[in-house]
């Protein structure tokens, strides 16, 4: 058996990326990215600004299409030509820019695209469900019949998170879900991420807050300049993480980290 | 905060102590003024505008507000009103159709050519005209969705192209007179609801309001949500009913309510239901508000645009058919002149935003009554059409200014 203190996750692989690249014209935002997410696992995706994290999330949610590479979801190779196909596979996303319709109210935003009773909208059931979701998140939203334009940044973020939970997804992608949240709401979202994981869902969380990342992540995947730059575990030291993220130095710490991560990924020991 | 009540506990939507919930009548009035101040004007500017316009014209010529003149106005409103209903659809998604005048003119030409010249059954001719309208809309949608052609350019070229088709269709015959005595022409010129029917139909809005409101109150309180008070509902429904019945009574003093206007009002109500109570309407509003957010929610954005353009052109065609019935002719002038501007102006004046994502089918109804009042009043004053154009243009400019200012104010008050 492995002497590695990080047993590989038990759940089956929900999502598997191989060699994903994305070019925006001359800019290669992503180059040759590999990523695995297991059921019941929280993967934190970290990296500096512009590292390509959001781009990766957008590829997985069907907003952008990869220039090359393959995506396997629940064991089957899939293509994600548009957001609808990602949603119907069970991939829910909270985008960094939230993507809410400001002219619609909170209930309408949460249920957008999946309204109950399409020919005669069931407003009452939708409103009840919205309140339930929001109270699970300890949301401080005064009135769900108010247009989203009147909400604060954190309230909007809560709405976006509530929306992603609506349709029992298999995989949740959270792009900086706690960036605008208050203390209680952040704790609530982290709790929620753990609850969601315990229900056997895969979670990919992007965050710049190392404390949050350590608190919930089972694995930490570092991107740097659009490339994989190592895989870490929550007990990795700050110095290791920081140097992997910034690439500040090619020092012994980062070399060691890189070595260790490739080993654990391959599931072998020295 | 957590009060351990043995019963159902606080209402789901009343647990936040920071929100002032208006339960009293005074509170409701205050909330209304707050809304208006923040730029959520709704139909207030139209109602105010209408009162001003009517006061001015009546003071110049008392005939203006006479029952028979108003009935005439209802006949005239219905044709362009139907076209304007289509404009509401495209404005809702933040696009525009500048060719509705030409499309309506071509539809009226088709009616004349197919029905009178080729002897088609009239219903088939109407159906063909509306179907061809749908094709025009589909072409605009294709240009927009696949080639990214801005709708104001594609429909501007459509304006010319379709006008050309209209002139071509009437090339050999010039204008075609539709046979008097046919039900189509009767419908456009003389068919009036029997009084008893008009009073009965006037009850409907109030009754529907009561029924929908009551079932909503029941369901909301069953779901532990706050529900509006029954008295308020009764008051509102009663007020609406009294107002509509009074209008109907006044109009019944002369000829009465035209069936054509009944049809227009029915379409307005149907479209209002579609906009507010169906998934399609919700998607239209979402696409108009934030196209990318709508796409990321899994809405088929292209389909929504297509439905908007197709519906708009179909309403334009149908409006053209009604206009032909009204004039009992298919002429080369049909749909030209101010039809285009009036249809668009009506929607905007009625409160549908040019910026997308905000609007209501009632704006077509309210707006066209404003436009028709102006043109009718100016005609009674014997003003030249030169002046009529200038004044209508000015009113449209004012409406757009109100729209833009209200939008700015909404942004700064956190209302989209
Ligand atoms: N639509 C686009 N068109 C062109 N370039 C883009 C586009 N989206 C992203 N990029 C580029 O791709 C790179 C990665 O961007 P991305 O948004 O994925 O970064 P990120 O890791 O999410 O950064 P942050 O932490 O700031 O959110 C950047 O260099 C950016 O300029
Ligand atoms: Mg980002």
XYZ file of C-alpha atoms and ligand atoms in Angstrom:
718
model
C 0.000 0.000 0.000
C 0.936 3.557 -0.400
C 2.640 5.329 2.455
C 1.154 8.492 1.057
C -0.946 10.205 3.682
C -3.389 11.291 0.983
C -5.419 8.327 -0.111
C -6.865 8.797 -3.548
C -10.534 9.768 -3.354
C -12.905 6.873 -3.175
C -15.668 8.146 -5.401
C -15.743 7.410 -9.091
C -14.406 10.064 -11.419
C -17.160 12.496 -12.363
C -15.162 14.713 -14.616
C -11.934 14.151 -16.375
C -10.116 16.608 -18.614
C -7.216 15.694 -20.834
C -5.095 18.130 -22.775
C -7.571 21.000 -22.751
C -6.291 24.087 -24.561
C -8.018 27.331 -25.312
C -6.843 30.160 -27.505
C -8.384 33.579 -27.741
C -6.823 34.717 -30.957
C -3.130 34.977 -30.249
C -3.547 34.536 -26.484
C -3.405 30.983 -25.253
C -5.447 31.183 -22.087
C -5.116 27.447 -21.381
C -2.491 24.977 -22.547
C -2.765 21.240 -22.151
C -4.768 21.175 -18.918
C -5.468 17.870 -17.171
C -7.949 17.701 -14.323
C -9.879 14.969 -12.519
C -12.792 15.505 -10.167
C -14.204 12.621 -8.173
C -17.652 12.280 -6.752
C -17.663 13.483 -3.174
C -14.565 15.571 -3.629
C -13.862 19.290 -3.443
C -11.164 20.392 -5.835
C -9.863 23.893 -5.336
C -8.554 25.620 -8.427
C -6.075 28.330 -7.561
C -3.792 30.586 -9.510
C -2.949 34.195 -10.054
C -5.119 36.664 -11.879
C -5.307 35.724 -15.499
C -4.095 32.183 -14.868
C -7.044 30.811 -16.810
C -9.276 29.564 -14.002
C -12.424 31.249 -15.184
C -11.695 30.234 -18.740
C -11.555 26.610 -17.640
C -14.839 26.951 -15.785
C -16.450 28.541 -18.811
C -15.330 25.652 -20.978
C -16.860 23.207 -18.515
C -20.120 25.123 -18.428
C -20.379 25.313 -22.193
C -19.896 29.076 -22.405
C -16.637 28.724 -24.324
C -15.522 25.757 -26.385
C -12.075 24.268 -25.942
C -9.694 24.635 -28.858
C -8.487 21.091 -28.272
C -8.567 18.345 -25.699
C -11.161 15.910 -24.424
C -13.774 16.038 -21.681
C -15.124 12.911 -20.035
C -18.163 13.226 -17.816
C -19.300 10.248 -15.750
C -17.208 7.936 -17.868
C -18.538 9.122 -21.202
C -16.758 11.464 -23.581
C -18.892 14.571 -24.001
C -18.896 17.790 -25.948
C -20.249 20.960 -24.435
C -21.312 23.124 -27.362
C -23.571 25.401 -25.294
C -24.592 26.103 -21.693
C -27.805 24.164 -22.134
C -25.970 20.901 -22.788
C -23.760 21.392 -19.734
C -26.800 22.113 -17.573
C -28.643 19.079 -18.832
C -25.645 16.861 -18.052
C -25.830 18.116 -14.476
C -23.018 20.675 -14.444
C -24.103 23.763 -12.527
C -21.989 26.893 -12.427
C -21.681 30.041 -10.374
C -19.877 32.460 -12.645
C -17.412 35.036 -11.450
C -19.472 37.732 -13.124
C -22.620 36.021 -11.769
C -24.623 36.361 -14.986
C -27.912 37.454 -13.467
C -30.669 39.360 -15.235
C -30.950 42.634 -13.391
C -34.403 43.374 -14.695
C -35.897 40.187 -13.264
C -36.656 39.531 -9.629
C -34.826 37.045 -7.435
C -37.274 34.194 -7.952
C -37.252 34.644 -11.713
C -33.454 34.626 -11.736
C -33.166 31.491 -9.638
C -35.603 29.650 -11.894
C -34.491 31.195 -15.168
C -34.538 28.556 -17.884
C -36.128 25.961 -15.605
C -39.415 27.552 -14.629
C -42.073 25.344 -13.120
C -45.118 24.854 -15.291
C -44.004 26.641 -18.498
C -47.460 27.452 -19.845
C -48.812 28.843 -16.587
C -45.923 29.736 -14.317
C -46.298 28.382 -10.811
C -45.119 31.507 -8.996
C -46.109 30.333 -5.538
C -44.143 27.078 -5.616
C -41.188 28.865 -7.161
C -41.224 31.504 -4.458
C -41.416 28.920 -1.676
C -38.542 26.944 -3.150
C -36.526 30.138 -3.562
C -37.006 31.049 0.091
C -35.977 27.552 1.155
C -32.794 27.639 -0.907
C -31.946 31.124 0.279
C -32.485 30.334 3.933
C -30.190 27.318 3.613
C -27.558 29.859 2.622
C -28.497 32.213 5.492
C -29.208 34.728 2.802
C -30.034 38.246 3.887
C -32.389 39.092 1.086
C -35.246 41.326 2.118
C -37.641 40.663 -0.702
C -37.431 38.039 -3.431
C -39.893 39.998 -5.547
C -37.458 42.889 -5.882
C -35.423 43.176 -9.074
C -31.867 41.889 -8.744
C -30.642 45.378 -9.677
C -31.491 46.501 -6.151
C -29.376 43.854 -4.394
C -25.900 44.242 -2.946
C -22.956 42.366 -4.450
C -23.014 39.685 -1.774
C -26.756 39.219 -2.057
C -26.371 38.730 -5.778
C -23.684 36.157 -5.167
C -26.023 34.282 -2.854
C -28.709 34.327 -5.510
C -26.256 32.939 -8.048
C -25.244 30.163 -5.655
C -28.866 29.343 -4.861
C -29.548 29.094 -8.556
C -26.773 26.553 -9.078
C -28.233 24.297 -6.399
C -31.709 24.273 -7.825
C -31.506 21.283 -10.115
C -29.608 18.677 -8.054
C -26.485 18.846 -10.195
C -23.747 16.195 -10.304
C -20.924 18.678 -10.474
C -20.852 22.214 -9.184
C -18.393 24.810 -10.446
C -17.989 27.806 -8.178
C -15.937 30.693 -9.540
C -14.947 32.749 -6.498
C -18.213 32.082 -4.692
C -17.172 33.786 -1.475
C -15.451 36.834 -2.950
C -18.183 39.270 -1.954
C -19.657 37.490 1.030
C -19.786 38.509 4.663
C -18.375 36.428 7.488
C -21.514 34.462 8.253
C -22.412 33.950 4.624
C -18.901 32.732 3.791
C -19.078 30.185 6.574
C -22.498 29.179 5.333
C -21.236 28.689 1.780
C -18.261 26.642 2.996
C -20.630 24.511 5.077
C -22.806 24.130 2.081
C -19.895 23.031 -0.061
C -19.152 20.340 2.493
C -22.780 19.249 2.619
C -22.895 19.072 -1.146
C -19.712 17.018 -1.179
C -21.097 14.666 1.440
C -24.089 14.093 -0.779
C -21.590 12.721 -3.300
C -21.347 15.620 -5.701
C -18.138 16.801 -7.262
C -17.224 20.396 -6.486
C -14.724 22.634 -8.222
C -14.100 25.818 -6.287
C -12.009 28.756 -7.396
C -10.787 31.058 -4.682
C -7.983 33.440 -3.898
C -8.515 32.955 -0.189
C -6.085 30.243 0.959
C -7.831 29.938 4.296
C -11.132 29.044 2.628
C -9.354 26.738 0.239
C -7.643 24.835 3.011
C -10.844 24.671 4.985
C -12.846 22.715 2.440
C -10.618 21.457 -0.367
C -9.615 17.815 -0.670
C -7.144 18.681 -3.372
C -5.689 21.934 -4.586
C -4.927 22.259 -8.265
C -2.658 25.108 -9.234
C -2.805 26.814 -12.595
C -0.093 29.154 -13.706
C -0.113 31.042 -16.989
C -2.669 28.636 -18.347
C -0.815 25.441 -17.452
C -1.059 22.837 -14.731
C 1.432 23.773 -12.070
C 1.122 21.034 -9.496
C -1.421 19.407 -7.236
C -1.342 19.955 -3.487
C -3.206 18.853 -0.393
C -4.631 21.063 2.302
C -1.684 20.377 4.562
C 0.786 21.841 2.086
C 2.636 24.800 3.499
C 1.816 28.293 2.437
C 5.240 28.728 0.961
C 4.733 25.739 -1.296
C 1.399 26.977 -2.537
C 2.524 30.533 -3.003
C 5.553 29.593 -4.995
C 3.512 27.282 -7.190
C 0.956 29.993 -7.791
C 3.385 32.807 -8.402
C 6.196 30.733 -9.836
C 8.395 33.096 -7.880
C 11.257 30.698 -7.717
C 12.228 27.350 -8.987
C 13.303 26.427 -5.497
C 13.563 23.154 -3.695
C 10.155 23.639 -2.100
C 8.324 23.878 -5.376
C 10.348 21.049 -6.927
C 9.482 18.840 -3.992
C 5.861 19.792 -4.230
C 5.796 19.037 -7.905
C 7.421 15.648 -7.327
C 5.034 14.770 -4.562
C 2.007 15.759 -6.532
C 2.895 13.713 -9.574
C 3.446 10.716 -7.355
C 0.152 10.985 -5.595
C -1.589 11.574 -8.869
C -0.156 8.364 -10.240
C -1.078 6.621 -7.008
C 2.401 5.220 -6.467
C 4.973 5.732 -3.777
C 8.714 5.941 -3.744
C -34.737 36.894 15.680
C -35.721 33.269 16.219
C -39.104 33.288 17.821
C -40.102 29.779 18.711
C -43.728 29.962 17.828
C -45.733 26.793 18.034
C -47.630 27.642 14.897
C -46.245 28.047 11.407
C -43.796 30.730 12.498
C -43.206 33.977 10.675
C -44.258 34.172 7.076
C -41.474 32.983 4.781
C -41.168 36.308 3.044
C -41.645 38.510 6.098
C -38.749 37.354 8.221
C -36.451 40.228 7.360
C -37.060 43.104 9.734
C -35.431 45.715 7.512
C -38.111 45.819 4.889
C -41.024 48.123 5.348
C -44.054 46.105 4.343
C -46.962 48.183 3.308
C -50.190 46.818 4.607
C -52.253 49.958 4.930
C -53.840 51.935 2.146
C -51.714 54.989 2.945
C -48.633 52.819 2.824
C -49.595 51.546 -0.594
C -49.975 55.098 -1.861
C -46.594 56.065 -0.462
C -44.976 52.993 -2.016
C -46.458 54.026 -5.344
C -44.896 57.496 -5.136
C -41.545 56.016 -4.112
C -41.659 53.750 -7.119
C -42.440 56.583 -9.486
C -39.691 58.772 -8.040
C -37.112 56.069 -8.587
C -37.990 55.909 -12.277
C -40.326 52.942 -12.225
C -42.934 54.907 -14.074
C -45.072 52.162 -15.499
C -47.967 53.658 -17.383
C -48.116 56.878 -15.387
C -46.633 59.188 -18.073
C -49.132 57.925 -20.651
C -52.114 58.463 -18.434
C -50.955 61.968 -17.560
C -50.134 62.666 -21.204
C -53.508 61.403 -22.313
C -55.333 63.638 -19.846
C -53.386 66.668 -21.065
C -54.010 65.855 -24.720
C -57.714 65.282 -24.207
C -58.141 68.453 -22.194
C -56.386 70.533 -24.840
C -58.276 69.106 -27.804
C -61.647 69.256 -26.096
C -61.119 72.886 -25.246
C -60.471 73.591 -28.936
C -63.254 71.408 -30.243
C -65.840 69.769 -27.986
C -66.614 67.204 -30.679
C -63.306 65.570 -29.836
C -64.606 63.817 -26.741
C -68.005 63.044 -28.209
C -69.051 59.444 -28.112
C -69.182 59.021 -31.881
C -65.739 60.529 -32.404
C -64.295 58.204 -29.773
C -65.875 55.193 -31.472
C -64.236 56.283 -34.716
C -60.960 56.534 -32.889
C -61.329 52.964 -31.638
C -61.796 51.750 -35.213
C -58.679 53.599 -36.313
C -56.628 52.524 -33.302
C -57.188 48.835 -33.810
C -55.252 48.458 -37.062
C -52.029 50.200 -36.056
C -52.491 48.921 -32.502
C -52.146 45.343 -33.675
C -48.949 46.284 -35.514
C -47.688 47.988 -32.390
C -48.260 44.814 -30.402
C -45.662 43.178 -32.641
C -43.283 46.065 -31.999
C -43.606 45.370 -28.271
C -42.315 41.845 -28.952
C -39.130 42.997 -30.677
C -38.516 45.865 -28.262
C -38.834 43.395 -25.413
C -35.698 41.585 -26.600
C -33.966 44.903 -27.263
C -34.289 44.849 -31.050
C -36.341 46.885 -33.507
C -38.338 46.310 -36.653
C -38.518 49.349 -38.929
C -40.304 47.513 -41.707
C -43.673 46.864 -40.055
C -45.319 49.532 -42.211
C -44.168 47.936 -45.446
C -44.983 44.447 -44.213
C -48.505 45.564 -43.333
C -48.847 47.240 -46.722
C -47.719 44.111 -48.508
C -50.196 42.027 -46.513
C -53.017 44.325 -47.539
C -51.881 44.072 -51.169
C -51.811 40.277 -50.887
C -55.355 40.313 -49.538
C -56.571 42.332 -52.499
C -54.693 40.392 -55.145
C -55.427 36.906 -53.829
C -58.996 37.466 -52.731
C -60.394 39.928 -55.243
C -58.231 39.319 -58.293
C -57.556 35.602 -57.960
C -60.790 34.628 -56.260
C -59.248 32.841 -53.291
C -61.513 32.344 -50.300
C -60.975 35.320 -48.059
C -59.821 33.334 -45.036
C -57.164 31.645 -47.140
C -55.963 34.992 -48.454
C -55.689 36.323 -44.902
C -53.878 33.200 -43.775
C -51.457 33.478 -46.696
C -50.770 37.142 -45.905
C -49.989 36.363 -42.276
C -47.867 33.352 -43.232
C -45.809 35.472 -45.610
C -45.368 37.932 -42.767
C -43.960 35.100 -40.682
C -41.478 34.390 -43.471
C -40.266 38.016 -43.441
C -39.745 37.739 -39.684
C -37.882 34.474 -40.087
C -35.560 36.116 -42.612
C -34.757 38.969 -40.207
C -34.132 36.422 -37.464
C -31.818 34.443 -39.726
C -29.841 37.555 -40.671
C -29.636 38.524 -37.012
C -28.794 35.139 -35.523
C -26.495 33.730 -38.165
C -24.882 36.783 -39.728
C -25.046 39.124 -36.760
C -26.763 41.796 -38.833
C -28.137 44.525 -36.544
C -31.904 44.436 -36.729
C -32.270 48.117 -37.552
C -30.208 47.600 -40.706
C -31.869 44.398 -41.834
C -35.342 45.761 -41.231
C -34.464 49.080 -42.856
C -33.513 47.222 -46.019
C -36.646 45.142 -45.479
C -38.652 48.354 -45.419
C -37.559 49.143 -48.973
C -37.582 45.607 -50.305
C -41.061 44.795 -49.040
C -42.400 48.143 -50.216
C -41.042 47.205 -53.636
C -42.879 43.895 -53.458
C -46.097 45.711 -52.551
C -45.772 48.058 -55.515
C -44.951 45.130 -57.775
C -47.984 43.165 -56.602
C -50.269 46.097 -57.353
C -48.397 47.034 -60.504
C -50.999 45.944 -63.035
C -54.113 46.934 -61.212
C -53.296 49.923 -59.050
C -55.415 49.914 -55.950
C -57.937 47.146 -55.538
C -61.303 47.839 -53.983
C -62.500 45.223 -51.559
C -66.176 44.352 -52.058
C -68.569 46.244 -49.815
C -70.932 43.927 -48.003
C -68.285 41.262 -47.486
C -67.793 40.427 -43.824
C -64.195 41.564 -43.973
C -65.115 45.090 -44.925
C -68.061 45.056 -42.526
C -65.703 43.989 -39.798
C -63.399 46.880 -40.566
C -66.093 49.521 -40.925
C -69.390 48.797 -39.269
C -69.498 45.713 -37.080
C -70.388 46.826 -33.577
C -70.942 44.693 -30.512
C -74.550 44.416 -29.382
C -74.904 46.522 -26.240
C -75.582 43.573 -24.005
C -72.447 41.804 -25.266
C -70.315 44.881 -24.699
C -71.522 45.237 -21.105
C -70.913 41.531 -20.535
C -67.384 41.590 -21.967
C -66.620 44.676 -19.908
C -67.240 42.610 -16.790
C -64.578 40.093 -17.779
C -61.377 41.934 -16.767
C -62.692 42.524 -13.263
C -63.932 38.947 -12.921
C -60.665 37.465 -14.171
C -58.780 39.745 -11.815
C -60.934 38.597 -8.908
C -60.597 34.942 -9.758
C -56.829 35.057 -10.351
C -56.272 37.262 -7.314
C -58.397 35.110 -5.058
C -56.751 31.838 -6.052
C -53.343 33.467 -5.625
C -54.269 34.675 -2.127
C -55.458 31.187 -1.204
C -52.356 29.477 -2.532
C -49.987 31.990 -0.996
C -51.415 31.753 2.467
C -51.477 27.969 2.187
C -47.762 28.140 1.367
C -47.051 30.397 4.346
C -46.320 33.422 2.172
C -47.713 36.868 2.704
C -50.846 37.452 0.679
C -52.430 40.708 -0.400
C -55.646 41.569 1.378
C -58.975 40.491 -0.030
C -60.491 43.935 0.476
C -57.770 45.538 -1.602
C -58.416 43.035 -4.357
C -62.165 43.615 -4.261
C -61.580 47.350 -4.337
C -59.268 47.146 -7.338
C -61.465 44.754 -9.292
C -64.515 46.857 -8.509
C -62.805 50.052 -9.590
C -61.643 48.513 -12.867
C -65.094 47.146 -13.593
C -66.816 50.442 -12.868
C -64.344 52.332 -15.042
C -64.648 49.998 -18.000
C -68.425 49.802 -17.740
C -68.589 53.607 -17.623
C -66.481 53.867 -20.765
C -68.609 51.254 -22.499
C -71.781 53.052 -21.424
C -70.491 56.321 -22.851
C -69.475 54.724 -26.141
C -72.815 52.939 -26.358
C -74.494 56.356 -26.449
C -73.505 56.507 -30.097
C -72.540 53.465 -32.134
C -70.888 51.336 -29.464
C -67.757 49.177 -29.293
C -66.366 47.983 -32.625
C -65.733 44.261 -32.866
C -62.390 45.101 -34.415
C -61.398 46.879 -31.230
C -62.633 43.893 -29.232
C -60.302 41.707 -31.264
C -57.378 44.076 -30.643
C -58.082 44.171 -26.905
C -58.311 40.372 -26.858
C -54.907 40.112 -28.545
C -53.458 42.564 -26.033
C -54.728 40.482 -23.126
C -53.498 37.243 -24.675
C -50.046 38.724 -25.241
C -49.996 40.061 -21.705
C -50.615 36.553 -20.441
C -47.844 35.216 -22.674
C -45.374 37.865 -21.505
C -46.046 37.595 -17.802
C -47.258 34.084 -17.099
C -45.349 31.780 -19.438
C -41.798 30.569 -19.631
C -41.528 32.067 -23.097
C -42.384 35.529 -21.794
C -39.913 35.176 -18.957
C -37.230 34.201 -21.464
C -38.068 37.191 -23.661
C -37.620 39.532 -20.701
C -34.396 37.815 -19.697
C -32.905 38.003 -23.189
C -33.815 41.687 -23.375
C -32.253 42.332 -19.975
C -29.032 40.369 -20.228
C -28.554 38.231 -23.266
C -25.442 36.445 -22.013
C -26.982 35.635 -18.635
C -30.011 34.228 -20.415
C -27.789 32.064 -22.602
C -25.877 30.764 -19.595
C -29.162 29.820 -17.970
C -29.745 27.411 -20.812
C -32.252 29.544 -22.703
C -32.171 29.047 -26.442
C -31.475 32.682 -27.186
C -31.666 32.322 -30.953
C -35.099 30.753 -30.703
C -36.279 33.625 -28.559
C -35.043 36.206 -31.057
C -36.644 34.244 -33.859
C -39.977 34.117 -32.065
C -39.824 37.866 -31.469
C -39.112 38.766 -35.102
C -41.622 36.274 -36.484
C -44.388 37.394 -34.140
C -43.682 41.020 -34.939
C -43.975 40.509 -38.684
C -47.090 38.359 -38.246
C -48.785 41.057 -36.190
C -47.714 43.604 -38.808
C -49.273 41.525 -41.574
C -52.440 40.989 -39.617
C -52.608 44.699 -38.863
C -52.246 45.304 -42.604
C -55.195 43.020 -43.305
C -57.280 44.914 -40.757
C -56.205 48.227 -42.308
C -57.307 47.011 -45.724
C -60.666 46.033 -44.249
C -60.938 49.425 -42.592
C -60.301 51.257 -45.875
C -62.059 48.656 -48.052
C -59.111 48.763 -50.390
C -55.610 47.495 -51.022
C -53.651 50.433 -52.268
C -50.083 51.373 -52.973
C -50.279 53.848 -50.110
C -51.222 51.229 -47.534
C -48.620 50.965 -44.803
C -46.633 53.968 -46.013
C -46.439 57.392 -44.455
C -46.718 57.436 -40.717
C -47.819 53.832 -40.088
C -44.302 52.718 -39.234
C -43.582 55.598 -36.936
C -46.973 55.414 -35.264
C -46.627 51.724 -34.482
C -43.191 52.152 -32.946
C -44.112 55.378 -31.194
C -47.205 53.787 -29.674
C -45.193 51.021 -28.038
C -42.602 53.438 -26.671
C -45.129 56.044 -25.553
C -47.038 53.290 -23.808
C -43.986 52.502 -21.715
C -42.090 49.709 -23.469
C -38.410 50.496 -23.240
C -36.282 50.883 -26.355
C -33.427 49.380 -24.357
C -35.020 45.965 -23.995
C -36.187 43.850 -21.115
C -39.015 46.119 -20.007
C -42.433 46.416 -21.450
C -45.971 45.260 -21.514
C -48.537 44.509 -24.148
C -50.767 47.159 -22.594
C -48.300 49.777 -23.798
C -49.483 49.069 -27.355
C -53.075 49.767 -26.303
C -52.340 52.890 -24.265
C -49.801 54.216 -26.748
C -51.966 53.840 -29.797
C -54.792 55.676 -28.051
C -52.417 58.563 -27.397
C -51.201 58.601 -30.995
C -54.685 58.279 -32.396
C -55.960 61.045 -30.102
C -53.286 63.378 -31.380
C -53.857 62.648 -35.038
C -57.629 62.709 -34.656
C -57.557 65.932 -32.640
C -55.294 67.641 -35.145
C -57.544 66.548 -37.982
C -60.539 68.044 -36.172
C -58.557 71.264 -35.853
C -58.079 71.154 -39.620
C -54.321 71.194 -39.337
C -52.267 70.118 -42.311
C -50.566 66.739 -42.308
C -47.265 68.634 -42.309
C -48.042 69.898 -38.828
C -49.414 66.508 -37.800
C -46.125 64.849 -38.659
C -44.143 67.446 -36.758
C -46.271 67.157 -33.657
C -46.328 63.353 -33.656
C -42.563 63.351 -34.091
C -42.233 65.710 -31.159
C -44.406 63.495 -28.966
C -42.294 60.473 -29.841
C -39.156 62.410 -28.924
C -40.695 63.316 -25.569
C -41.632 59.692 -24.942
C -38.111 58.500 -25.679
C -36.657 61.199 -23.436
C -38.944 60.067 -20.613
C -37.847 56.481 -21.257
C -34.141 57.386 -21.140
C -34.458 59.560 -18.037
C -36.506 56.919 -16.254
C -33.879 54.344 -17.121
C -31.105 56.511 -15.699
C -33.084 57.067 -12.558
C -33.816 53.349 -12.213
C -30.128 52.561 -12.499
C -29.252 54.996 -9.739
C -32.095 53.717 -7.557
C -31.228 50.062 -8.049
C -34.210 49.108 -10.111
C -33.523 47.524 -13.439
N -13.309 36.387 -23.917
C -11.967 36.531 -23.907
N -11.340 37.036 -24.997
C -9.991 37.180 -25.011
N -9.193 36.833 -24.013
C -9.739 36.338 -22.894
C -11.166 36.160 -22.785
N -11.435 35.636 -21.570
C -10.255 35.499 -20.951
N -9.220 35.914 -21.732
C -7.800 35.876 -21.389
O -7.519 34.608 -20.870
C -6.633 34.698 -19.780
C -7.215 33.968 -18.579
O -8.361 34.649 -18.117
P -9.266 34.095 -16.931
O -10.460 34.957 -16.832
O -9.501 32.657 -17.143
O -8.346 34.313 -15.652
P -8.628 33.928 -14.128
O -7.654 32.895 -13.764
O -10.050 33.614 -13.925
O -8.241 35.280 -13.402
P -8.931 36.000 -12.134
O -8.301 35.410 -10.937
O -8.527 37.416 -12.310
O -10.397 35.791 -12.209
C -6.407 36.184 -19.533
O -5.156 36.514 -20.067
C -7.497 36.860 -20.302
O -7.023 38.060 -20.821
Mg -11.621 34.460 -12.929
